[in-house]
Amino acid sequence: MVTAMLLRGEMALVRQSDEAISNRVRRLLRAGIHRPRNDILLVTFLLFLLSSCSTGAPQTMPQIVPVYSTSAAEPWLTELYDCAAQQNSVVLSRVADPPSAEIVLQIGEPEFLSSFAYQIDEEEILIVTHRQSPVQNLTLEEARALFMGLGDPSVQVWVYASEADVQKVFDKFVMEGRIVASTASIAANPQQMSDTLVNQANTVGILPRHWKAGGVREVFSVAKVPVLALTQSEPQGVVNQLIGCLQK
């Protein structure tokens, strides 16, 4: 009888021990379920972000439009950049060679037009002097004589290279086949011409009205000529939209 009681007691202790172990296991399992590890959460979050990025819409590649502008037409090149900024994914690339450009900006009509031409504005070409220059308002004949070297010898005449668009306009409407004096100084661009006429006394030169600045005086209006956008073929798509924007 005593032995039976001892066996029942040992069995009770075993059951209590098993129940204690089971309770501990359940608590550990509950803790594992309700308290996930922070590093696992972080990895899961990063994987979600990567998945979101990879499944997004592909980015549109920008369309590059090569453009060329003469130095005199640069005010309209600035407008062209503004027009491109209004388009989606359009990037202008300024090139140094007109044949490699899809849009060419220049002042005045080319002597031989072999491409499509669209007028985007109008520019006036002027003869301009330093404010203290003795040169006063000129007639066409007086202007021609001055640039031929037949005027006041104290006045320094400034022109552009013969291939510059502004010089071609000047030669057409003023020189009419005559040759500019060999003593004339040559400006690289309208900005240099403008700076010279503002800062050096007894100078006279040629400027588009858009480049006239400071206290210089205009003494003769050469001509009003179109500002052109030239294309090698009939403009389509973005090129057509850009030229239309310039014409507004």
PDB file of C-alpha atoms in Angstrom, residues 63 65 102-103 116 118 231 233-243:
ATOM      1  CA  GLN A  63      14.944  63.431 -76.828  1.00  0.00           C
ATOM      2  CA  VAL A  65      17.651  68.123 -80.403  1.00  0.00           C
ATOM      3  CA  GLU A 102      18.124  70.123 -86.608  1.00  0.00           C
ATOM      4  CA  ILE A 103      17.341  73.815 -85.990  1.00  0.00           C
ATOM      5  CA  PHE A 116      13.105  75.042 -94.970  1.00  0.00           C
ATOM      6  CA  TYR A 118      10.475  79.860 -90.846  1.00  0.00           C
ATOM      7  CA  THR A 231      15.657  73.075 -90.883  1.00  0.00           C
ATOM      8  CA  SER A 233      13.769  68.900 -93.829  1.00  0.00           C
ATOM      9  CA  GLU A 234      10.152  69.674 -93.092  1.00  0.00           C
ATOM     10  CA  PRO A 235       9.965  69.797 -89.281  1.00  0.00           C
ATOM     11  CA  GLN A 236       8.089  67.031 -87.517  1.00  0.00           C
ATOM     12  CA  GLY A 237       7.237  66.188 -83.910  1.00  0.00           C
ATOM     13  CA  VAL A 238       9.244  68.033 -81.282  1.00  0.00           C
ATOM     14  CA  VAL A 239      11.131  70.181 -83.820  1.00  0.00           C
ATOM     15  CA  ASN A 240       7.841  71.398 -85.259  1.00  0.00           C
ATOM     16  CA  GLN A 241       6.545  72.184 -81.766  1.00  0.00           C
ATOM     17  CA  LEU A 242       9.690  74.127 -80.857  1.00  0.00           C
ATOM     18  CA  ILE A 243       9.519  76.298 -83.971  1.00  0.00           C
TER      19      ILE A 243
END
